[in-house]
Coordinates of C-alpha atoms and ligand atoms in Angstrom, one line a residue:
M1 CA 76.2 -197.6 235.6
R2 CA 77.6 -194.6 237.5
R3 CA 76.5 -191.2 236.2
K4 CA 79.4 -188.8 235.3
L5 CA 79.8 -185.9 237.6
L6 CA 81.3 -182.6 236.7
L7 CA 81.8 -180.3 239.8
G8 CA 83.3 -176.9 239.8
N9 CA 85.0 -175.6 243.0
W10 CA 85.2 -171.9 243.1
K11 CA 87.3 -171.7 246.3
M12 CA 87.5 -168.0 247.5
N13 CA 86.4 -166.5 244.2
K14 CA 83.5 -164.5 242.9
T15 CA 81.5 -161.8 244.7
V16 CA 77.8 -162.2 244.9
S17 CA 77.3 -160.0 241.8
E18 CA 79.8 -162.0 239.9
S19 CA 78.3 -165.3 241.0
R20 CA 74.8 -164.2 239.8
E21 CA 76.2 -163.2 236.4
F22 CA 78.0 -166.6 236.2
A23 CA 75.0 -168.6 237.2
K24 CA 72.8 -167.0 234.6
E25 CA 75.3 -167.7 232.0
I26 CA 75.8 -171.3 232.8
K27 CA 72.2 -172.2 233.4
P28 CA 71.5 -173.4 229.8
L29 CA 74.3 -176.0 230.3
A30 CA 72.1 -177.9 232.7
K31 CA 69.8 -179.2 229.9
E32 CA 72.7 -180.1 227.8
A33 CA 74.3 -182.1 230.7
R34 CA 71.1 -183.9 231.4
S35 CA 70.6 -184.9 227.8
H36 CA 74.1 -186.6 228.0
K37 CA 73.3 -188.1 231.4
I38 CA 76.0 -186.0 233.1
D39 CA 75.5 -184.5 236.6
I40 CA 76.9 -181.0 236.7
G41 CA 77.3 -178.4 239.4
V42 CA 79.3 -175.9 241.3
C43 CA 80.6 -175.6 244.9
V44 CA 80.7 -171.9 245.8
P45 CA 81.5 -169.7 248.8
Y46 CA 78.8 -169.4 251.5
L47 CA 77.7 -165.9 250.5
D48 CA 77.2 -167.0 246.8
L49 CA 75.1 -170.1 247.7
E50 CA 71.7 -168.5 248.0
P51 CA 71.8 -166.2 245.0
V52 CA 73.4 -169.0 242.8
K53 CA 70.8 -171.5 244.1
K54 CA 67.9 -169.1 243.3
I55 CA 69.1 -168.9 239.7
L56 CA 70.0 -172.5 239.1
K57 CA 67.2 -173.9 241.2
N58 CA 67.3 -177.7 240.8
S59 CA 68.7 -177.6 237.3
M60 CA 72.3 -178.0 238.6
I61 CA 74.0 -179.0 241.8
V62 CA 74.8 -176.1 244.0
G63 CA 77.1 -177.2 246.8
A64 CA 79.0 -175.7 249.7
E65 CA 82.8 -175.9 250.1
N66 CA 82.7 -176.7 253.7
V67 CA 80.3 -177.2 256.6
H68 CA 80.5 -177.6 260.4
Y69 CA 79.5 -181.0 261.9
L70 CA 77.4 -179.5 264.8
E71 CA 74.0 -178.2 264.4
S72 CA 74.5 -174.9 266.2
G73 CA 76.5 -173.3 269.0
A74 CA 79.4 -171.0 269.9
Y75 CA 81.5 -171.6 266.9
T76 CA 82.3 -168.1 265.5
G77 CA 82.6 -167.9 261.7
E78 CA 81.1 -171.4 261.1
V79 CA 78.1 -172.5 259.1
S80 CA 75.9 -175.5 260.0
I81 CA 74.0 -178.1 258.1
P82 CA 70.5 -176.7 259.1
M83 CA 71.6 -173.3 257.7
L84 CA 72.5 -175.0 254.3
K85 CA 69.4 -177.1 254.3
D86 CA 67.2 -174.0 254.9
I87 CA 68.3 -172.6 251.5
N88 CA 68.0 -176.1 249.9
I89 CA 71.7 -176.9 249.6
S90 CA 72.2 -180.6 249.7
L91 CA 75.9 -181.2 249.0
S92 CA 79.1 -180.1 250.6
L93 CA 82.8 -180.7 249.9
V94 CA 84.6 -182.3 252.9
G95 CA 88.3 -182.2 253.7
H96 CA 89.6 -180.3 250.7
S97 CA 93.3 -180.2 250.9
E98 CA 93.4 -176.5 251.3
R99 CA 91.2 -176.8 254.4
R100 CA 93.3 -179.7 255.7
Q101 CA 96.4 -177.5 255.1
Y102 CA 95.1 -174.1 256.4
D103 CA 92.4 -175.0 258.8
N104 CA 93.6 -178.1 260.5
E105 CA 90.9 -180.3 259.0
T106 CA 91.9 -183.8 260.2
N107 CA 90.5 -187.2 259.0
E108 CA 88.5 -187.4 262.3
K109 CA 86.9 -184.0 261.7
C110 CA 86.1 -185.1 258.2
N111 CA 84.5 -188.2 259.5
A112 CA 82.2 -186.2 261.8
K113 CA 81.2 -184.0 258.9
I114 CA 80.5 -186.9 256.6
L115 CA 78.3 -188.6 259.3
A116 CA 76.4 -185.4 260.0
L117 CA 75.8 -184.7 256.3
L118 CA 74.6 -188.3 255.6
K119 CA 72.3 -188.2 258.6
N120 CA 70.7 -185.1 257.1
D121 CA 70.3 -186.7 253.6
M122 CA 73.1 -184.5 252.1
V123 CA 75.9 -185.6 249.8
P124 CA 79.4 -185.3 251.1
V125 CA 82.2 -185.0 248.5
Y126 CA 85.1 -186.4 250.5
C127 CA 88.4 -185.0 249.2
V128 CA 91.5 -187.2 249.7
G129 CA 95.1 -187.0 248.3
E130 CA 98.7 -186.9 249.1
S131 CA 101.5 -184.3 249.2
L132 CA 104.4 -184.3 246.7
E133 CA 106.6 -185.6 249.5
T134 CA 104.3 -188.6 250.1
F135 CA 104.0 -189.2 246.4
E136 CA 107.7 -189.1 245.8
A137 CA 108.2 -191.6 248.7
N138 CA 105.8 -193.9 247.0
K139 CA 103.4 -193.9 249.9
T140 CA 100.3 -192.5 248.1
K141 CA 98.3 -195.6 248.7
E142 CA 98.9 -196.1 252.3
F143 CA 98.2 -192.4 252.9
V144 CA 95.0 -192.4 251.0
K145 CA 93.9 -195.7 252.6
E146 CA 94.2 -194.0 256.1
Q147 CA 92.2 -191.0 254.8
I148 CA 89.4 -193.3 253.6
I149 CA 89.3 -195.7 256.5
V150 CA 89.2 -192.9 259.2
G151 CA 86.9 -190.6 257.1
L152 CA 84.3 -193.4 256.5
K153 CA 84.3 -194.8 260.0
D154 CA 80.8 -195.8 261.1
V155 CA 79.4 -194.9 257.6
D156 CA 77.0 -197.7 256.8
K157 CA 76.5 -199.5 253.5
E158 CA 73.4 -197.7 252.4
D159 CA 74.8 -194.3 253.1
V160 CA 78.2 -194.8 251.5
K161 CA 76.5 -195.2 248.2
K162 CA 75.4 -191.6 248.3
L163 CA 78.9 -190.3 249.1
V164 CA 81.3 -189.0 246.4
I165 CA 85.0 -189.3 246.8
A166 CA 87.4 -186.9 245.1
Y167 CA 91.0 -188.0 244.7
E168 CA 93.1 -184.8 244.4
P169 CA 96.9 -185.2 244.7
I170 CA 97.9 -182.0 246.4
W171 CA 100.9 -181.6 244.1
S172 CA 98.5 -181.3 241.1
I173 CA 96.1 -178.7 242.6
G174 CA 96.4 -175.3 241.0
T175 CA 99.9 -176.1 239.8
G176 CA 99.2 -177.1 236.2
K177 CA 101.2 -180.2 237.0
N178 CA 98.4 -182.7 236.7
A179 CA 98.7 -186.3 237.5
S180 CA 98.7 -188.6 234.5
K181 CA 95.5 -190.4 233.7
E182 CA 97.2 -193.6 234.6
I183 CA 98.1 -192.3 238.0
A184 CA 94.6 -191.0 238.5
E185 CA 93.1 -194.4 237.5
D186 CA 95.5 -196.4 239.6
V187 CA 94.6 -194.4 242.8
C188 CA 90.9 -194.3 242.0
K189 CA 90.8 -198.1 241.4
F190 CA 92.7 -198.5 244.6
I191 CA 90.1 -196.4 246.5
R192 CA 87.4 -198.7 245.0
K193 CA 89.3 -201.7 246.2
I194 CA 89.3 -200.3 249.7
L195 CA 85.6 -199.7 249.5
R196 CA 85.1 -203.3 248.4
E197 CA 87.1 -204.5 251.4
L198 CA 85.1 -202.2 253.8
Y199 CA 81.7 -203.0 252.2
D200 CA 81.3 -205.3 249.2
T201 CA 81.7 -205.2 245.4
K202 CA 78.1 -204.1 244.7
T203 CA 78.4 -201.2 247.1
A204 CA 81.9 -200.2 245.9
N205 CA 80.7 -200.1 242.3
K206 CA 78.0 -197.6 243.3
V207 CA 80.3 -194.9 244.8
R208 CA 81.4 -192.2 242.4
I209 CA 85.1 -191.4 242.5
L210 CA 86.3 -188.1 240.9
Y211 CA 89.7 -186.9 239.9
G212 CA 90.8 -183.4 240.7
G213 CA 94.0 -181.3 240.2
S214 CA 94.6 -179.1 237.2
V215 CA 91.8 -180.6 235.2
K216 CA 91.4 -178.5 232.1
P217 CA 89.2 -178.7 228.9
N218 CA 92.1 -180.3 227.1
N219 CA 92.7 -183.2 229.5
I220 CA 89.3 -183.9 231.1
K221 CA 88.4 -186.5 228.5
D222 CA 91.6 -188.5 229.2
Y223 CA 90.6 -188.8 232.9
L224 CA 87.0 -189.6 232.2
S225 CA 88.0 -192.4 229.8
E226 CA 89.5 -194.3 232.7
K227 CA 87.2 -197.1 234.2
D228 CA 87.2 -195.9 237.8
V229 CA 87.2 -192.2 237.3
D230 CA 83.6 -191.0 237.3
G231 CA 84.1 -187.4 237.0
A232 CA 86.1 -184.3 237.9
L233 CA 86.4 -181.7 240.6
V234 CA 87.7 -178.6 238.9
G235 CA 89.1 -175.4 240.5
G236 CA 90.7 -172.9 238.1
A237 CA 89.1 -174.1 234.9
S238 CA 85.6 -173.9 236.3
L239 CA 85.8 -170.1 236.9
K240 CA 85.2 -168.9 233.4
V241 CA 82.0 -169.6 231.6
D242 CA 83.9 -170.6 228.4
S243 CA 86.1 -173.2 230.0
F244 CA 83.4 -174.5 232.3
T245 CA 81.3 -175.0 229.0
E246 CA 84.2 -176.7 227.3
L247 CA 84.8 -179.0 230.3
L248 CA 81.3 -180.3 229.8
R249 CA 81.3 -180.5 226.0
N250 CA 84.5 -182.5 226.1
I251 CA 83.0 -185.2 228.1
E252 CA 79.6 -185.4 226.4
Ligands
PGA301 P1 92.5 -176.9 240.2 O1 91.8 -177.2 241.7 O2 91.5 -177.5 239.2 O3 92.6 -175.4 240.2 O4 93.8 -177.6 240.3 C1 91.1 -178.4 242.0 C2 90.6 -178.4 243.4 O5 91.3 -177.9 244.3 O6 89.5 -178.9 243.6

């Protein structure tokens, strides 16, 4: 049985003071989530990581939104895995579509990050998903397949079970134009099929696959009722305590 996972993605939102306030308010949700066997957490900007982690401790997942694949060096503006580990952060998003779009994050770069995170016993949440153009050309599956194959190159069977994949069609992110639950299930199921081909059925059945893109309290349950959708990666609706709480309550 795969545990459900609800993961907020703050993107470039919340100052340190705002993040502290928010963390204090959502902390009680951790117990609630645990009693329903749901993993819950937030991926936050670098500056917010340490203050939020100090408040939430191990009650909830506190993850980074990005990380560099090298340990150290002359890479101005970057943050490394040892820096995250030093403040007990053990999860990072990889290849979010906004980073692919604005920061030239390629599948190859994502692969380097995934390998480095796994080597350090950290959890990569690998984001994949197609543009509107690709969707309309009916090429979603071949596009996502390439992202998975290149992104998971050299990831072995034991490690891949620790990884989380997030299917986020770009046309549904922040647009309010969410993919139907049928589309989400169709692609998540397809991703599991690729994992089966790359590894085996048992392994593929262990990997958690999330849907992301305009997930709101009023539609999260629909997605989570699909067989291959194990959770949600949520941007906008994770930014307010009320709606983050509702997201959780609606999948309990
Ligand atoms: P959204 O963002 O929920 O605001 O559409 C999702 C994401 O980008 O992870």
